[in-house]
Amino acid sequence: MTDKLTKKELKEPDILQVTFWKLVDYLTKNRKRVIIISAIVAMHIIGGLAWFIYNDRYEKDAQEKYRQAYDFDLKGGVRGSDHAIKGYVDLTDIYPRSRATKLAYYRLGGLYFQQGKHEQSIAAYERFLKSATIDPVLQSLANSGLGYAHEARKDYPKAVAAFEKAAETTPGDRLAAINYRNLARIYEQMGDVPKSLDYYKKALQKAKDPSQELFLKRKIAELG
């Protein structure tokens, strides 16, 4: 059995109805303002959607450009390297904001080094390392590449700085052993035997390969 409405409830207006008519009255009196606000909101929604579609297309096109350059990269040789470099450089020019461009700088660092273009190699590795988010392994490898390029130019202090950063970001023992050995070699070339010996010992602690262990033991014996 339904409850009977009280006299008080019959006299009081329905809250939903009152709210509805107040809204209608506001929209009628402020029609122009409502239209402007609605248009602005619609423009923001459409703009956001358009940007999403454009950015998605932008990244896909950049990835395709990277893939084409990488295919030449895999072929190797002078011809393959030249085509790969051109492809990566074009990618960085046309799609500078893309994720693929970050990797292109990493690849360029290695290719320039192979061609003996050490200054260009350094510039490419530095651009890669400025990326906001970098895979730890690639970060370590890029710093190592930077170290090799500085070493080739006989800029040993900068080579040490690069290899030290590589050692700091190394995610595994194998890379750590290589970076410590690189530091040991640079300090040996600089004539700093105590530091060289220290890093050869650190490399030995991380070494996993028997031939590498044998080499490191010999170096420690020579310097010690």
Short mmCIF file of C-alpha atoms in Angstrom, two decimals:
data_model
loop_
_atom_site.label_atom_id
_atom_site.label_comp_id
_atom_site.label_asym_id
_atom_site.label_seq_id
_atom_site.Cartn_x
_atom_site.Cartn_y
_atom_site.Cartn_z
CA MET A 1 0.00 0.00 0.00
CA THR A 2 1.42 3.36 -1.04
CA ASP A 3 1.94 6.06 1.49
CA LYS A 4 -0.39 9.05 1.25
CA LEU A 5 1.14 12.44 0.48
CA THR A 6 0.99 14.88 3.31
CA LYS A 7 -0.53 18.35 2.84
CA LYS A 8 2.92 19.84 3.32
CA GLU A 9 4.35 17.68 0.50
CA LEU A 10 1.47 18.64 -1.80
CA LYS A 11 2.13 22.34 -1.22
CA GLU A 12 5.91 22.04 -1.77
CA PRO A 13 7.15 22.19 -5.41
CA ASP A 14 8.94 19.17 -6.87
CA ILE A 15 12.73 19.75 -6.49
CA LEU A 16 13.58 18.25 -9.87
CA GLN A 17 11.00 20.35 -11.66
CA VAL A 18 12.18 23.51 -9.98
CA THR A 19 15.81 22.75 -10.89
CA PHE A 20 14.83 21.97 -14.48
CA TRP A 21 12.92 25.22 -14.98
CA LYS A 22 15.68 27.23 -13.36
CA LEU A 23 18.13 25.69 -15.83
CA VAL A 24 15.82 26.45 -18.76
CA ASP A 25 15.43 30.03 -17.55
CA TYR A 26 19.24 30.43 -17.23
CA LEU A 27 19.85 29.00 -20.71
CA THR A 28 17.19 31.30 -22.20
CA LYS A 29 18.62 34.41 -20.58
CA ASN A 30 22.26 33.48 -21.32
CA ARG A 31 21.84 31.87 -24.71
CA LYS A 32 24.75 33.70 -26.35
CA ARG A 33 27.15 32.89 -23.52
CA VAL A 34 26.12 29.22 -23.51
CA ILE A 35 26.64 28.98 -27.27
CA ILE A 36 30.12 30.51 -27.00
CA ILE A 37 31.14 28.21 -24.13
CA SER A 38 29.77 25.16 -25.95
CA ALA A 39 31.68 26.14 -29.09
CA ILE A 40 34.93 26.54 -27.13
CA VAL A 41 34.50 23.14 -25.46
CA ALA A 42 33.73 21.52 -28.82
CA MET A 43 36.80 23.12 -30.38
CA HIS A 44 39.00 21.77 -27.58
CA ILE A 45 37.60 18.26 -28.01
CA ILE A 46 38.01 18.35 -31.79
CA GLY A 47 41.49 19.86 -31.45
CA GLY A 48 42.57 17.19 -28.99
CA LEU A 49 41.27 14.42 -31.23
CA ALA A 50 42.97 15.92 -34.28
CA TRP A 51 46.28 16.19 -32.40
CA PHE A 52 46.03 12.56 -31.28
CA ILE A 53 45.43 11.40 -34.87
CA TYR A 54 48.25 13.61 -36.21
CA ASN A 55 50.72 12.49 -33.54
CA ASP A 56 49.90 8.83 -34.12
CA ARG A 57 50.51 9.25 -37.86
CA TYR A 58 53.68 11.24 -37.15
CA GLU A 59 55.14 8.44 -34.99
CA LYS A 60 54.21 5.72 -37.48
CA ASP A 61 55.83 7.62 -40.37
CA ALA A 62 58.95 8.19 -38.26
CA GLN A 63 59.13 4.48 -37.39
CA GLU A 64 58.90 3.57 -41.07
CA LYS A 65 61.71 5.99 -41.89
CA TYR A 66 63.81 4.44 -39.12
CA ARG A 67 63.11 0.92 -40.39
CA GLN A 68 64.29 1.85 -43.89
CA ALA A 69 67.54 3.32 -42.55
CA TYR A 70 68.05 0.35 -40.22
CA ASP A 71 67.73 -2.08 -43.15
CA PHE A 72 70.71 -0.36 -44.80
CA ASP A 73 72.47 -0.35 -41.42
CA LEU A 74 72.19 -4.15 -41.22
CA LYS A 75 73.68 -4.60 -44.69
CA GLY A 76 76.91 -3.02 -43.50
CA GLY A 77 79.76 -2.00 -45.75
CA VAL A 78 80.53 1.51 -46.94
CA ARG A 79 77.47 1.70 -49.17
CA GLY A 80 75.13 0.39 -46.48
CA SER A 81 76.58 2.72 -43.84
CA ASP A 82 76.32 5.78 -46.08
CA HIS A 83 72.68 5.04 -46.93
CA ALA A 84 71.90 4.34 -43.27
CA ILE A 85 73.48 7.62 -42.15
CA LYS A 86 71.51 9.56 -44.75
CA GLY A 87 68.30 7.84 -43.67
CA TYR A 88 68.89 8.53 -39.97
CA VAL A 89 69.85 12.17 -40.62
CA ASP A 90 66.72 12.68 -42.75
CA LEU A 91 64.66 11.15 -39.95
CA THR A 92 66.08 13.56 -37.36
CA ASP A 93 65.38 16.51 -39.67
CA ILE A 94 61.83 15.55 -40.67
CA TYR A 95 60.61 13.99 -37.40
CA PRO A 96 62.68 15.68 -34.63
CA ARG A 97 60.08 15.02 -31.90
CA SER A 98 59.61 11.33 -32.60
CA ARG A 99 60.72 8.43 -30.43
CA ALA A 100 62.48 6.97 -33.49
CA THR A 101 64.72 10.04 -33.68
CA LYS A 102 66.20 9.24 -30.25
CA LEU A 103 67.30 5.81 -31.49
CA ALA A 104 68.54 7.32 -34.75
CA TYR A 105 71.04 9.45 -32.83
CA TYR A 106 72.30 6.34 -31.05
CA ARG A 107 72.78 4.52 -34.35
CA LEU A 108 74.46 7.57 -35.89
CA GLY A 109 76.96 7.66 -33.02
CA GLY A 110 78.13 4.15 -33.85
CA LEU A 111 78.18 4.63 -37.62
CA TYR A 112 80.15 7.87 -37.45
CA PHE A 113 82.67 6.18 -35.14
CA GLN A 114 83.12 3.31 -37.59
CA GLN A 115 83.88 5.86 -40.31
CA GLY A 116 86.43 7.64 -38.13
CA LYS A 117 84.25 10.76 -37.81
CA HIS A 118 84.80 11.07 -34.10
CA GLU A 119 83.49 14.60 -33.57
CA GLN A 120 80.22 13.72 -35.32
CA SER A 121 80.05 10.51 -33.32
CA ILE A 122 80.41 12.46 -30.08
CA ALA A 123 77.71 14.95 -31.11
CA ALA A 124 75.29 12.13 -31.99
CA TYR A 125 75.85 10.24 -28.74
CA GLU A 126 75.42 13.43 -26.73
CA ARG A 127 72.12 14.18 -28.47
CA PHE A 128 70.93 10.66 -27.68
CA LEU A 129 71.93 10.94 -24.02
CA LYS A 130 69.92 14.15 -23.66
CA SER A 131 66.72 12.15 -24.20
CA ALA A 132 64.33 12.32 -21.24
CA THR A 133 63.85 8.57 -20.92
CA ILE A 134 66.50 6.10 -21.98
CA ASP A 135 66.79 2.34 -21.64
CA PRO A 136 69.56 1.66 -19.05
CA VAL A 137 71.41 -0.71 -21.37
CA LEU A 138 71.43 1.76 -24.26
CA GLN A 139 72.43 4.55 -21.88
CA SER A 140 75.45 2.56 -20.75
CA LEU A 141 76.36 1.59 -24.33
CA ALA A 142 76.01 5.20 -25.54
CA ASN A 143 78.31 6.44 -22.77
CA SER A 144 80.79 3.72 -23.70
CA GLY A 145 80.60 4.79 -27.35
CA LEU A 146 81.19 8.36 -26.25
CA GLY A 147 84.23 7.19 -24.28
CA TYR A 148 85.69 5.37 -27.29
CA ALA A 149 85.24 8.48 -29.47
CA HIS A 150 86.97 10.72 -26.92
CA GLU A 151 89.74 8.12 -26.55
CA ALA A 152 90.25 8.07 -30.33
CA ARG A 153 90.76 11.85 -30.17
CA LYS A 154 93.19 11.29 -27.26
CA ASP A 155 90.97 13.38 -24.99
CA TYR A 156 91.54 11.07 -22.04
CA PRO A 157 89.86 13.13 -19.28
CA LYS A 158 86.59 13.20 -21.27
CA ALA A 159 86.99 9.51 -22.09
CA VAL A 160 87.30 8.77 -18.36
CA ALA A 161 84.18 10.84 -17.60
CA ALA A 162 82.19 8.98 -20.26
CA PHE A 163 83.34 5.52 -19.15
CA GLU A 164 82.61 6.39 -15.52
CA LYS A 165 79.03 7.30 -16.48
CA ALA A 166 78.80 4.06 -18.42
CA ALA A 167 79.93 2.16 -15.32
CA GLU A 168 77.37 4.00 -13.16
CA THR A 169 74.47 3.04 -15.44
CA THR A 170 75.60 -0.50 -16.21
CA PRO A 171 72.74 -2.97 -15.59
CA GLY A 172 74.79 -6.20 -15.56
CA ASP A 173 78.17 -7.71 -14.68
CA ARG A 174 79.25 -8.29 -18.28
CA LEU A 175 78.94 -4.61 -19.23
CA ALA A 176 80.40 -3.56 -15.88
CA ALA A 177 83.54 -5.65 -16.57
CA ILE A 178 83.95 -4.01 -19.98
CA ASN A 179 83.51 -0.48 -18.60
CA TYR A 180 85.97 -1.08 -15.74
CA ARG A 181 88.48 -2.52 -18.20
CA ASN A 182 88.02 0.56 -20.41
CA LEU A 183 88.69 2.83 -17.43
CA ALA A 184 91.75 0.78 -16.50
CA ARG A 185 93.11 1.10 -20.05
CA ILE A 186 92.58 4.88 -20.15
CA TYR A 187 94.27 5.42 -16.78
CA GLU A 188 97.14 3.20 -17.95
CA GLN A 189 97.56 5.40 -21.05
CA MET A 190 97.50 8.46 -18.78
CA GLY A 191 100.29 6.94 -16.68
CA ASP A 192 98.16 6.61 -13.55
CA VAL A 193 99.16 3.06 -12.57
CA PRO A 194 97.39 2.90 -9.14
CA LYS A 195 94.00 3.82 -10.63
CA SER A 196 94.58 1.57 -13.63
CA LEU A 197 95.38 -1.35 -11.34
CA ASP A 198 92.33 -0.64 -9.20
CA TYR A 199 89.99 -0.75 -12.20
CA TYR A 200 91.58 -3.89 -13.62
CA LYS A 201 90.84 -5.56 -10.28
CA LYS A 202 87.24 -4.31 -10.36
CA ALA A 203 86.90 -5.65 -13.90
CA LEU A 204 88.21 -9.05 -12.77
CA GLN A 205 85.55 -9.22 -10.04
CA LYS A 206 82.82 -8.77 -12.66
CA ALA A 207 84.37 -10.81 -15.48
CA LYS A 208 82.52 -13.94 -16.60
CA ASP A 209 84.53 -14.96 -19.66
CA PRO A 210 87.61 -17.19 -18.99
CA SER A 211 89.73 -15.49 -21.68
CA GLN A 212 88.86 -12.08 -20.25
CA GLU A 213 89.75 -13.27 -16.75
CA LEU A 214 93.14 -14.49 -18.02
CA PHE A 215 93.84 -11.15 -19.73
CA LEU A 216 92.92 -9.17 -16.61
CA LYS A 217 95.07 -11.34 -14.35
CA ARG A 218 98.04 -10.76 -16.65
CA LYS A 219 97.50 -6.99 -16.60
CA ILE A 220 97.23 -6.98 -12.81
CA ALA A 221 100.44 -8.99 -12.56
CA GLU A 222 102.24 -6.61 -14.96
CA LEU A 223 101.14 -3.45 -13.13
CA GLY A 224 101.37 -4.89 -9.62
#
